[in-house]
CSV table of C-alpha atoms and ligand atoms in Angstrom, one decimal:
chain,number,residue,atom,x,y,z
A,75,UNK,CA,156.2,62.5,139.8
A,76,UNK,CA,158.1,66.3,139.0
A,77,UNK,CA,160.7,67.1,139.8
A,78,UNK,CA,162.4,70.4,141.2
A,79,UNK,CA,162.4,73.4,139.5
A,80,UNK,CA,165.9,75.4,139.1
A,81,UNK,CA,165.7,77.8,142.2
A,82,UNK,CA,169.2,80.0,143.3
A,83,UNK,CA,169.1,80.9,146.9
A,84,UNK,CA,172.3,83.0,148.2
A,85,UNK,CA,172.6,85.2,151.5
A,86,UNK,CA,175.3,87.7,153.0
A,87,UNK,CA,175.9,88.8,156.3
A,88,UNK,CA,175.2,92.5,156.9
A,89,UNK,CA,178.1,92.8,159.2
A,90,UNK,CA,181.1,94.9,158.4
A,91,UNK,CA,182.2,96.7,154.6
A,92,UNK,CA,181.6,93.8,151.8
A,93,UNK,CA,185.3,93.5,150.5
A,94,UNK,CA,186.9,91.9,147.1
A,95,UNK,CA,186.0,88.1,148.3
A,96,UNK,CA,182.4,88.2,148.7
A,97,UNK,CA,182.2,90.1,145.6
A,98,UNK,CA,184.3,87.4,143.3
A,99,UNK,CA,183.5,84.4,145.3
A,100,UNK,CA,179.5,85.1,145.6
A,101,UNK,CA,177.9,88.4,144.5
A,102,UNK,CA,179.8,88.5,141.2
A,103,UNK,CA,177.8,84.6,140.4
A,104,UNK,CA,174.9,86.0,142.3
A,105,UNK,CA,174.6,88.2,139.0
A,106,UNK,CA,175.4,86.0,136.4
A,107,UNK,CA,173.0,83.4,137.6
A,108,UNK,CA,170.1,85.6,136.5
A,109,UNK,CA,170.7,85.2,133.4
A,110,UNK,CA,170.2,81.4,133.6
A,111,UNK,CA,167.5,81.2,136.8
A,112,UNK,CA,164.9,82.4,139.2
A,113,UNK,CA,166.8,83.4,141.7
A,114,UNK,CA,166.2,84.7,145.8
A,115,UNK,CA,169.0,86.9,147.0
A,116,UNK,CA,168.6,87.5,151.3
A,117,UNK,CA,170.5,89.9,153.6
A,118,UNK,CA,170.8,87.5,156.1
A,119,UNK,CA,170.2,89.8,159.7
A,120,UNK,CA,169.2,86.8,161.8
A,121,UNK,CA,172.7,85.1,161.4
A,122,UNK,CA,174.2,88.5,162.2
A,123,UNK,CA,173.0,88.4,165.8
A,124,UNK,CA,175.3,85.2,166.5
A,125,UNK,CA,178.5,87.1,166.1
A,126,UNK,CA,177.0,90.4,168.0
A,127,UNK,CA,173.5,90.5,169.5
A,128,UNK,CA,173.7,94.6,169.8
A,129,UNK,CA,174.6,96.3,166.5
A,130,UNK,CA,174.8,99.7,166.7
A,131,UNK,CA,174.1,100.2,163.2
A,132,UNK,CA,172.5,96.9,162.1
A,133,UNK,CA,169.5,98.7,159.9
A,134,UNK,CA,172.2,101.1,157.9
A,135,UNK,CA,174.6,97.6,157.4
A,136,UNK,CA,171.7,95.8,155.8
A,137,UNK,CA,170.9,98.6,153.5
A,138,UNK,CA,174.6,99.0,152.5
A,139,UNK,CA,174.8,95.7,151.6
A,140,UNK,CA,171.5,95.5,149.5
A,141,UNK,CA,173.0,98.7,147.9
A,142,UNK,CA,175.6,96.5,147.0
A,143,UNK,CA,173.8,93.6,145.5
A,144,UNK,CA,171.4,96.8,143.5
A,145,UNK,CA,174.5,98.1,142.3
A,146,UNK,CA,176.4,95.0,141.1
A,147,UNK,CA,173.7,94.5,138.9
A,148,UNK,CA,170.9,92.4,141.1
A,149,UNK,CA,167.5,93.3,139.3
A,150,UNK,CA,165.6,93.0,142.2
A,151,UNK,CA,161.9,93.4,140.1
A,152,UNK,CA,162.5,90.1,137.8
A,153,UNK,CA,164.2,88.4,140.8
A,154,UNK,CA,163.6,88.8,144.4
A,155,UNK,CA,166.2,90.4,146.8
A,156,UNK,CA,165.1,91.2,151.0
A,157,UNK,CA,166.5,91.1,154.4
A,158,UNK,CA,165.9,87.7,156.4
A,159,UNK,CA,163.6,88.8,159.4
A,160,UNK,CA,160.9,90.1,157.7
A,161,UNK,CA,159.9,86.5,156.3
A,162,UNK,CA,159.7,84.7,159.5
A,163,UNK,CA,159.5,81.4,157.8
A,164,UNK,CA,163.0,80.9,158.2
A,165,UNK,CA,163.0,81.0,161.9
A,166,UNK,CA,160.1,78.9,161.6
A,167,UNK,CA,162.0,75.9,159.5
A,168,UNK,CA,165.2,77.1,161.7
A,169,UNK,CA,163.1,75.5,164.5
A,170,UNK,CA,162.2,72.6,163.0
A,171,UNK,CA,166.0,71.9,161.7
A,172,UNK,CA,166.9,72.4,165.0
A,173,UNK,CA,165.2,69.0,166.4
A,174,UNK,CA,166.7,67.7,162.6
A,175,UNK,CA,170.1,68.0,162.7
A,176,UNK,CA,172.5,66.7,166.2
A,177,UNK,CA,174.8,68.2,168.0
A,178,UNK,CA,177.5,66.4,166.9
A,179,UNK,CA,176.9,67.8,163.2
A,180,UNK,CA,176.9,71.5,164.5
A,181,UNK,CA,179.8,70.9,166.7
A,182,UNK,CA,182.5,69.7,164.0
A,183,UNK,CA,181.4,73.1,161.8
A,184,UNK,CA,185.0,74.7,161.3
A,185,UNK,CA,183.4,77.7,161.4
A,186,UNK,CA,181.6,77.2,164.4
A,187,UNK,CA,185.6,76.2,165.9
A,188,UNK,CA,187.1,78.9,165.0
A,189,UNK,CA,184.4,81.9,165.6
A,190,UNK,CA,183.8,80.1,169.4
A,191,UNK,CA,187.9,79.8,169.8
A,192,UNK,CA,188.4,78.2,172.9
A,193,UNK,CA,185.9,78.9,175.3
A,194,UNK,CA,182.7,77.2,173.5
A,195,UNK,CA,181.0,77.1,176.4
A,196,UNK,CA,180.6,80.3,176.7
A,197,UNK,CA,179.6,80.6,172.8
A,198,UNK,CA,175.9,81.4,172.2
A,199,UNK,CA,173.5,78.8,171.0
A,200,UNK,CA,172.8,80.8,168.2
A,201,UNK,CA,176.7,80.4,167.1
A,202,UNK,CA,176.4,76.5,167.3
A,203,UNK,CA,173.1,76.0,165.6
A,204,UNK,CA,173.7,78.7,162.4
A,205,UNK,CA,173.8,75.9,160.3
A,206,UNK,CA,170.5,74.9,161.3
A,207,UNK,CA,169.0,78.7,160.2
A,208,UNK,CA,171.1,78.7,156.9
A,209,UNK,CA,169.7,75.2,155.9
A,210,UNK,CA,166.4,76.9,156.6
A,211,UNK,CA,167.0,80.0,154.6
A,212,UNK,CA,167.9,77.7,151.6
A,213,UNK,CA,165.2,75.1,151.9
A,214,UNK,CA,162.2,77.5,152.5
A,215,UNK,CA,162.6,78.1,149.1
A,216,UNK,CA,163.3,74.7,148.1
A,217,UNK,CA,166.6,76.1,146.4
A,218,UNK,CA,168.2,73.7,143.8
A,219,UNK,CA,171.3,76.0,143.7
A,220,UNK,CA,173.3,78.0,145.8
A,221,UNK,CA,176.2,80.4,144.9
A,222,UNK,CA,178.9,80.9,147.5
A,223,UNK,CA,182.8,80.9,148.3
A,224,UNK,CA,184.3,78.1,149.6
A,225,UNK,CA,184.2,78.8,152.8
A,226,UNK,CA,180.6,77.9,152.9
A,227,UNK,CA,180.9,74.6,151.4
A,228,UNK,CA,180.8,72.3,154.5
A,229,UNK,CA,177.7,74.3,155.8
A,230,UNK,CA,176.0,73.4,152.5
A,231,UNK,CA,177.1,69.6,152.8
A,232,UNK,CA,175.2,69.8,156.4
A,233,UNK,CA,172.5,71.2,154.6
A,234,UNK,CA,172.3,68.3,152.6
A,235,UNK,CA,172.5,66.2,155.3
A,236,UNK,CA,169.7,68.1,156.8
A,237,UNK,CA,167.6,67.4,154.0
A,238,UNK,CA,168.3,63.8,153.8
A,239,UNK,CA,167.3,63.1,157.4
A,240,UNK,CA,163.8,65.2,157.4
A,241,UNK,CA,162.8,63.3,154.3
A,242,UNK,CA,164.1,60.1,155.6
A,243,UNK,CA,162.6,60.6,158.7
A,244,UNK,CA,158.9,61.8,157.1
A,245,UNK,CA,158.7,59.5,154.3
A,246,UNK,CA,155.7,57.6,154.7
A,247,UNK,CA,153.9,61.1,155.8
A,248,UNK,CA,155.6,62.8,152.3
A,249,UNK,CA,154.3,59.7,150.8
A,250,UNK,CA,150.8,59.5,152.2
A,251,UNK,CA,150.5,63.3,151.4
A,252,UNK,CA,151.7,62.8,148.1
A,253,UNK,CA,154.2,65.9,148.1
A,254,UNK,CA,157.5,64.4,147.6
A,255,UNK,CA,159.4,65.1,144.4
A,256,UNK,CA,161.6,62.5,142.5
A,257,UNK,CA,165.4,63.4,142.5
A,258,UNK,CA,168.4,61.4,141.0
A,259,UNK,CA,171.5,61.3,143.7
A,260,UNK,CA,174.2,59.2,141.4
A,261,UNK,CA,172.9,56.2,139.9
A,262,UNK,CA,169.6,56.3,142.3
A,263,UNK,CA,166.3,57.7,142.1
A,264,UNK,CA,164.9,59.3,145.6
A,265,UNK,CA,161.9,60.8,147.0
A,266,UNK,CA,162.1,63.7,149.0
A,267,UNK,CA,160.3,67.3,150.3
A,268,UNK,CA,163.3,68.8,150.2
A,269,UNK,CA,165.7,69.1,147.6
A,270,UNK,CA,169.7,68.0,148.0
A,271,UNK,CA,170.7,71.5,147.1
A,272,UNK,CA,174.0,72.0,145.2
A,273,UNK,CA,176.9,74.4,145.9
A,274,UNK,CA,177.5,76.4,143.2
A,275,UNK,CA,181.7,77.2,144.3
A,276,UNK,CA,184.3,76.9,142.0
A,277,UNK,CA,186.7,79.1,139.5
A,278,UNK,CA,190.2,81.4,140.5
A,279,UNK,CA,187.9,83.4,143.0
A,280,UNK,CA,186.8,81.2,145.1
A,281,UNK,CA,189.3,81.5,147.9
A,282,UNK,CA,190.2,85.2,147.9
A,283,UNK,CA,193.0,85.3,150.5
A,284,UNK,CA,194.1,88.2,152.6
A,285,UNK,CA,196.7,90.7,150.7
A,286,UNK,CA,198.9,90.8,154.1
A,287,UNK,CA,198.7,86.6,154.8
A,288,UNK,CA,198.2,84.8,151.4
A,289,UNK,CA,197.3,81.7,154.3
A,290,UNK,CA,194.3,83.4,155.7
A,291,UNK,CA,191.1,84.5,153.6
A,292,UNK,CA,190.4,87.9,153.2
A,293,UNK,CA,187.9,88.9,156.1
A,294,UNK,CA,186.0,91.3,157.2
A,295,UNK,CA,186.8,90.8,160.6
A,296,UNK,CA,190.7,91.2,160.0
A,297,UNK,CA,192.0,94.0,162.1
A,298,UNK,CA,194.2,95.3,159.2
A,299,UNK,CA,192.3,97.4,156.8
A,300,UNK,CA,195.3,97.1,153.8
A,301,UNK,CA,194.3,93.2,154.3
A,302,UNK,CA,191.2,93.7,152.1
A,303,UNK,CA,190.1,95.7,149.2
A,304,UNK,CA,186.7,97.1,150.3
A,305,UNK,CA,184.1,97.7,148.0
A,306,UNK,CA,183.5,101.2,149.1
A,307,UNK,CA,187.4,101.9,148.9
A,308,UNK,CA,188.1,104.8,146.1
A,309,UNK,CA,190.7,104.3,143.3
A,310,UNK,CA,193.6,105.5,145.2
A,311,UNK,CA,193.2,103.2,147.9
A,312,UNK,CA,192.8,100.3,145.9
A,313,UNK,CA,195.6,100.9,144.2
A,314,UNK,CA,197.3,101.7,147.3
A,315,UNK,CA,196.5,98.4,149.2
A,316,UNK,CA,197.4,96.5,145.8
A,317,UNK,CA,201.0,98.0,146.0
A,318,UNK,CA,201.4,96.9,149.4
A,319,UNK,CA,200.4,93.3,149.0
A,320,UNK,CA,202.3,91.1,150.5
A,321,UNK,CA,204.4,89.1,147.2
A,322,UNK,CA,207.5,87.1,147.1
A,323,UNK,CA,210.7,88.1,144.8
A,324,UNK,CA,210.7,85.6,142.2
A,325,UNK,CA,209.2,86.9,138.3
A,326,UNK,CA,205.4,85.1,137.7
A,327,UNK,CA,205.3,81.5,136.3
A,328,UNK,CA,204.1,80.7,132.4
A,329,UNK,CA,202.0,77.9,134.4
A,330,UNK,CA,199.6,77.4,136.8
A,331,UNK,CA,201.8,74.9,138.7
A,332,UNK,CA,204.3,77.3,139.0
A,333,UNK,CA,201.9,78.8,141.7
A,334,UNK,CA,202.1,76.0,143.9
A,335,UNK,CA,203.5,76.9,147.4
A,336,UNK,CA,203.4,80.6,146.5
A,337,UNK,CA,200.1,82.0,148.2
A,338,UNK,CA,200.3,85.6,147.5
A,339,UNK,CA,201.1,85.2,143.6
A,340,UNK,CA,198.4,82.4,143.6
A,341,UNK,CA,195.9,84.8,145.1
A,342,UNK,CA,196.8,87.8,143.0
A,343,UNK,CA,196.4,86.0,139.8
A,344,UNK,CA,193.3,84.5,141.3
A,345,UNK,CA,192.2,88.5,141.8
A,346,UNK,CA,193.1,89.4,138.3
A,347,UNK,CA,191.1,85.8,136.6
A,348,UNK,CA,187.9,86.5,138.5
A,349,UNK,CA,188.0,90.3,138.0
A,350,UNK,CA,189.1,89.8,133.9
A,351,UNK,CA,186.7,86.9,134.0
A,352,UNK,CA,189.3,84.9,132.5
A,353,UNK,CA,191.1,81.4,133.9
A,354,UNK,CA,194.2,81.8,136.0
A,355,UNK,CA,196.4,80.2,133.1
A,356,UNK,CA,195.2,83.1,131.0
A,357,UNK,CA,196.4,85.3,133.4
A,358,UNK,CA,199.6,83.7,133.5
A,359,UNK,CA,199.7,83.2,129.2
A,360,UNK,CA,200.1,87.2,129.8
A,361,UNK,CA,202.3,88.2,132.6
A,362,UNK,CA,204.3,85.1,132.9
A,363,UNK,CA,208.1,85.8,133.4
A,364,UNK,CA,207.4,89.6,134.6
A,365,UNK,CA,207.8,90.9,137.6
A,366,UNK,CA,205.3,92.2,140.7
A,367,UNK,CA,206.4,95.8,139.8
A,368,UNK,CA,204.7,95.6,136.0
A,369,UNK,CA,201.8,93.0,137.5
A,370,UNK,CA,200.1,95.2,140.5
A,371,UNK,CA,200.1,98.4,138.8
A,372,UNK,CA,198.1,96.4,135.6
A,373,UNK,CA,196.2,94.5,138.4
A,374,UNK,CA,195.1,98.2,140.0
A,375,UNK,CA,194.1,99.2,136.6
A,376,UNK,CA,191.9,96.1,136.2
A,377,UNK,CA,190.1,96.8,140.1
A,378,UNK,CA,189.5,100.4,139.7
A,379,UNK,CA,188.0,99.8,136.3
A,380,UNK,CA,186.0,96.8,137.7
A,381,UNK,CA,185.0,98.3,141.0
A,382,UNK,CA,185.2,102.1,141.0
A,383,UNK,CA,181.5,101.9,138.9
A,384,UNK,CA,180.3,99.5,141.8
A,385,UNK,CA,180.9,102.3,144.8
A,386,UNK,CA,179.7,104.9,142.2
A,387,UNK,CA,176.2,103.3,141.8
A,388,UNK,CA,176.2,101.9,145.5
A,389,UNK,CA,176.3,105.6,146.4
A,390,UNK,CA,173.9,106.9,144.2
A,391,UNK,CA,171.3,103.9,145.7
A,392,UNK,CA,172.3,104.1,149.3
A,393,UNK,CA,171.1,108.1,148.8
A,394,UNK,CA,168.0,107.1,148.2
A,395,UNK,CA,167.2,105.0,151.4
A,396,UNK,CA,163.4,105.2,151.1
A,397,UNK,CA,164.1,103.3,147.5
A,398,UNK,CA,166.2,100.4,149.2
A,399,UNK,CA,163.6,100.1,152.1
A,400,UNK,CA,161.0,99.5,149.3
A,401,UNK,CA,163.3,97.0,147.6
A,402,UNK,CA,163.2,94.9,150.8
A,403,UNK,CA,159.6,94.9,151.7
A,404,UNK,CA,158.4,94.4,148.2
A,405,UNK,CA,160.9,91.5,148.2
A,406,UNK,CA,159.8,90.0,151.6
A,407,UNK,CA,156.2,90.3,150.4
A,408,UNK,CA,157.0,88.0,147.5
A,409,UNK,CA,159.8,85.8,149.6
A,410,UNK,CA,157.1,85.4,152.2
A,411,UNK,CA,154.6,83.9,150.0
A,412,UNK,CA,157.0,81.2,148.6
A,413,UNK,CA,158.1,80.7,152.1
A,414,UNK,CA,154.8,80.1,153.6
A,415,UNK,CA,153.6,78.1,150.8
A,416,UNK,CA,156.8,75.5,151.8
A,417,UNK,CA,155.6,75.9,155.4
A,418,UNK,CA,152.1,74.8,155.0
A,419,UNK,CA,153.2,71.1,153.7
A,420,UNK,CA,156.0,71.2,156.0
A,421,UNK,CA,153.7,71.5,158.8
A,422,UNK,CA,151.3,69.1,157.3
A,423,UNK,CA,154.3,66.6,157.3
A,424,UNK,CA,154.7,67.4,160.6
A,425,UNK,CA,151.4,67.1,162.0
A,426,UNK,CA,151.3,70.9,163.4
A,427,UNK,CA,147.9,72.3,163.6
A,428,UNK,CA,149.0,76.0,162.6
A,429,UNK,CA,147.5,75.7,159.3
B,797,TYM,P1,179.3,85.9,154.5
B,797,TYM,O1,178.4,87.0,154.8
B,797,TYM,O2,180.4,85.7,155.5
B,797,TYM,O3,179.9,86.0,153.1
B,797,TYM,C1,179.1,86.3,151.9
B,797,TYM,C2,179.6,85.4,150.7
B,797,TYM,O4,181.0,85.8,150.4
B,797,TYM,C3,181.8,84.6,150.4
B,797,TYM,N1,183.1,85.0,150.8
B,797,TYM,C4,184.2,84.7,150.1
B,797,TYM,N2,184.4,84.2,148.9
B,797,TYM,C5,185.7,84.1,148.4
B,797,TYM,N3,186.8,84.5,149.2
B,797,TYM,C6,186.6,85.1,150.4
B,797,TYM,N4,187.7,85.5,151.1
B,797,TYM,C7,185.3,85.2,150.9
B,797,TYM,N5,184.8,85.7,152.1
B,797,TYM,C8,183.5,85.5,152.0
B,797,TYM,C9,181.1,83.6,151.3
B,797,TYM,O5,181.4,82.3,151.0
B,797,TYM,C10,179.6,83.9,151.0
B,797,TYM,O6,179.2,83.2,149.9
B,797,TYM,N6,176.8,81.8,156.1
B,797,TYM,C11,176.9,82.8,155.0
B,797,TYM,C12,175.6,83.6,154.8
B,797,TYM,C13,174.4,82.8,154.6
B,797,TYM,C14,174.1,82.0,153.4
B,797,TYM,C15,172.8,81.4,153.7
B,797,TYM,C16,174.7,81.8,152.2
B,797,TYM,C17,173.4,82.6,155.5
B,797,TYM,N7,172.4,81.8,154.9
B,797,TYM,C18,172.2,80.6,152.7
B,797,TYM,C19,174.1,81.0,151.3
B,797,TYM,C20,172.8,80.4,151.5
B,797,TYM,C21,178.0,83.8,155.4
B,797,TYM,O7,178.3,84.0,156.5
B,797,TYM,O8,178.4,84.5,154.3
């Protein structure tokens, strides 16, 4: 029996600018994984909707952000980069997910709690079963590995679980059909259509956390602007925002455990290590024993250099709109066929007659 070939699925929201935290915690590994792996990287517009149906600018948003991923250093010709909705597989799978998972899964999504707040009621479906259409986004491909921040980690544990239960439930059909793949899960040996995909989280970036409020993550939907550093900001805003981060008054540590109840040091060294690609204690090996005065203005230095070439290029590609457009449908072309290639066993499995 095979097994599952290495396959990298990530996605990003086209809603609002694409700040510091999605470019340490996912884009930044979203490159690097190239090196290593095939990999299929989405602007996820379907998920989009569940926060705001009408979107005034929805097409421009998912260019900007494929500009982004262009610019960071995606190659989108050896890999495959394209916006959700034109590969219709995943609302397909989405579906099918839908009478998978239970509504007790979707309900205990943090995420799901605290975009609904308190009236969930009056949340829309789509909100409650997003889970559902990222599992599907994933597990089209039958992706092995998926970079995100850790805010996405219990969404890809449902994922998991999502997996489990369709080949659980489909086992003698996966059997009988002869298109289940051997996978090891600990000690054991299992049989499956889908793959238990892993999270790929992890490092000092994983958890970029707002420059005002080192207790909440940086957002795009904060209200304060000087809360994130966006990836569009120029060099004097950066440096500006990084000035007026929120710090405390004691000198940095020599150690990492020195950062412990100190969430605004522990996220600015975090900035500095994922930026520098170096670990936190290296940062610390460095600046320990000085002061925030001498550590933002190197810090600034450090994101200006990092970032500054990022809005350059994103720029220079966002321009050229035609260029981007052909990115994406040259990209769904290619997604689709994987994706429909999935879909054709999964509605053999099923016993659907759209074959
Ligand atoms: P989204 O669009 O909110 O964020 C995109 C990526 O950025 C990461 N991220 C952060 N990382 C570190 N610190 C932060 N403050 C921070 N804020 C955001 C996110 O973890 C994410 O990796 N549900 C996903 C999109 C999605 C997806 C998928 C991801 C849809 N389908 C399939 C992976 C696989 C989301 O809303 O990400």
């Amino acid at each position: 029996m095979s097994s599952f070939k290495p396959l990298v699925f990530s996605g990003v929201q086209p809603t609002g600018n694409l700040h510091l935290g999605n470019y340490l915690g996912a884009i930044k590994k979203f490159v690097a994984l190239q090196e290593t792996s095939e990999c299929i990287y989405c602007v996820v517009d379907l998920h989009s909707l569940t926060a705001q149906l009408v979107h005034q600018d929805l097409a421009e948003q998912t260019r900007s952000i494929t500009a982004a991923f262009l610019a960071s250093g995606i190659d989108p010709m050896k890999h495959i980069v394209f916006n959700q909705s034109r590969v219709m597989q995943h609302a397909e799978l989405a579906w099918i997910f839908n009478c998978v998972a239970r509504i007790g899964w979707m309900n205990r999504m943090t995420q799901f709690k605290d975009k609904a707040g308190k009236d969930r009621e009056n949340a829309s479906l789509g909100l409650l079963a997003y889970p559902s259409l990222m599992a599907a986004d994933i597990l089209v491909y039958r992706a092995t590995h998926v970079p995100v921040g850790e805010d996405q980690k219990q969404h890809l544990e449902l994922t998991r679980d999502i997996a489990q239960k369709f080949n659980n439930d489909f086992s003698p059909r996966i059997a009988d059909l002869g298109v289940g793949v051997e996978m090891r899960i600990g000690e054991e040996t299992v049989h499956g259509f889908f793959p238990l995909t892993e999270p790929v989280i992890g490092g000092p970036a994983a958890r970029i956390m707002s420059l005002r409020d080192g207790s909440k993550k940086m957002s795009k939907s904060d209200p304060s602007d000087l809360s994130r550093i966006n990836l569009t900001d120029d060099a004097d805003t950066i440096s500006k925002k990084i000035r007026k981060a929120k710090t405390d008054p004691a000198a940095l540590p020599s150690e990492a455990d020195g950062l412990e109840g100190r969430p605004e040091a522990e996220n600015l060294v975090g900035i500095y290590a994922g930026l520098a690609d170096v670990t936190a204690e290296a940062v610390l090996k460095e600046f320990g024993g000085r002061q925030f005065s001498e550590f933002k203005p190197a810090l600034a230095d450090l994101a200006v250099e990092k970032l500054a070439p990022i809005a350059g290029e994103m720029r220079r590609i966002s321009a050229d709109q035609a260029y981007v457009d052909a990115v994406l449908r040259d990209g769904g072309e290619r997604a689709g066929a994987k994706a429909e290639a999935t879909m054709k066993t999964v509605r053999e499995i099923i016993g659907l007659l759209g074959n």
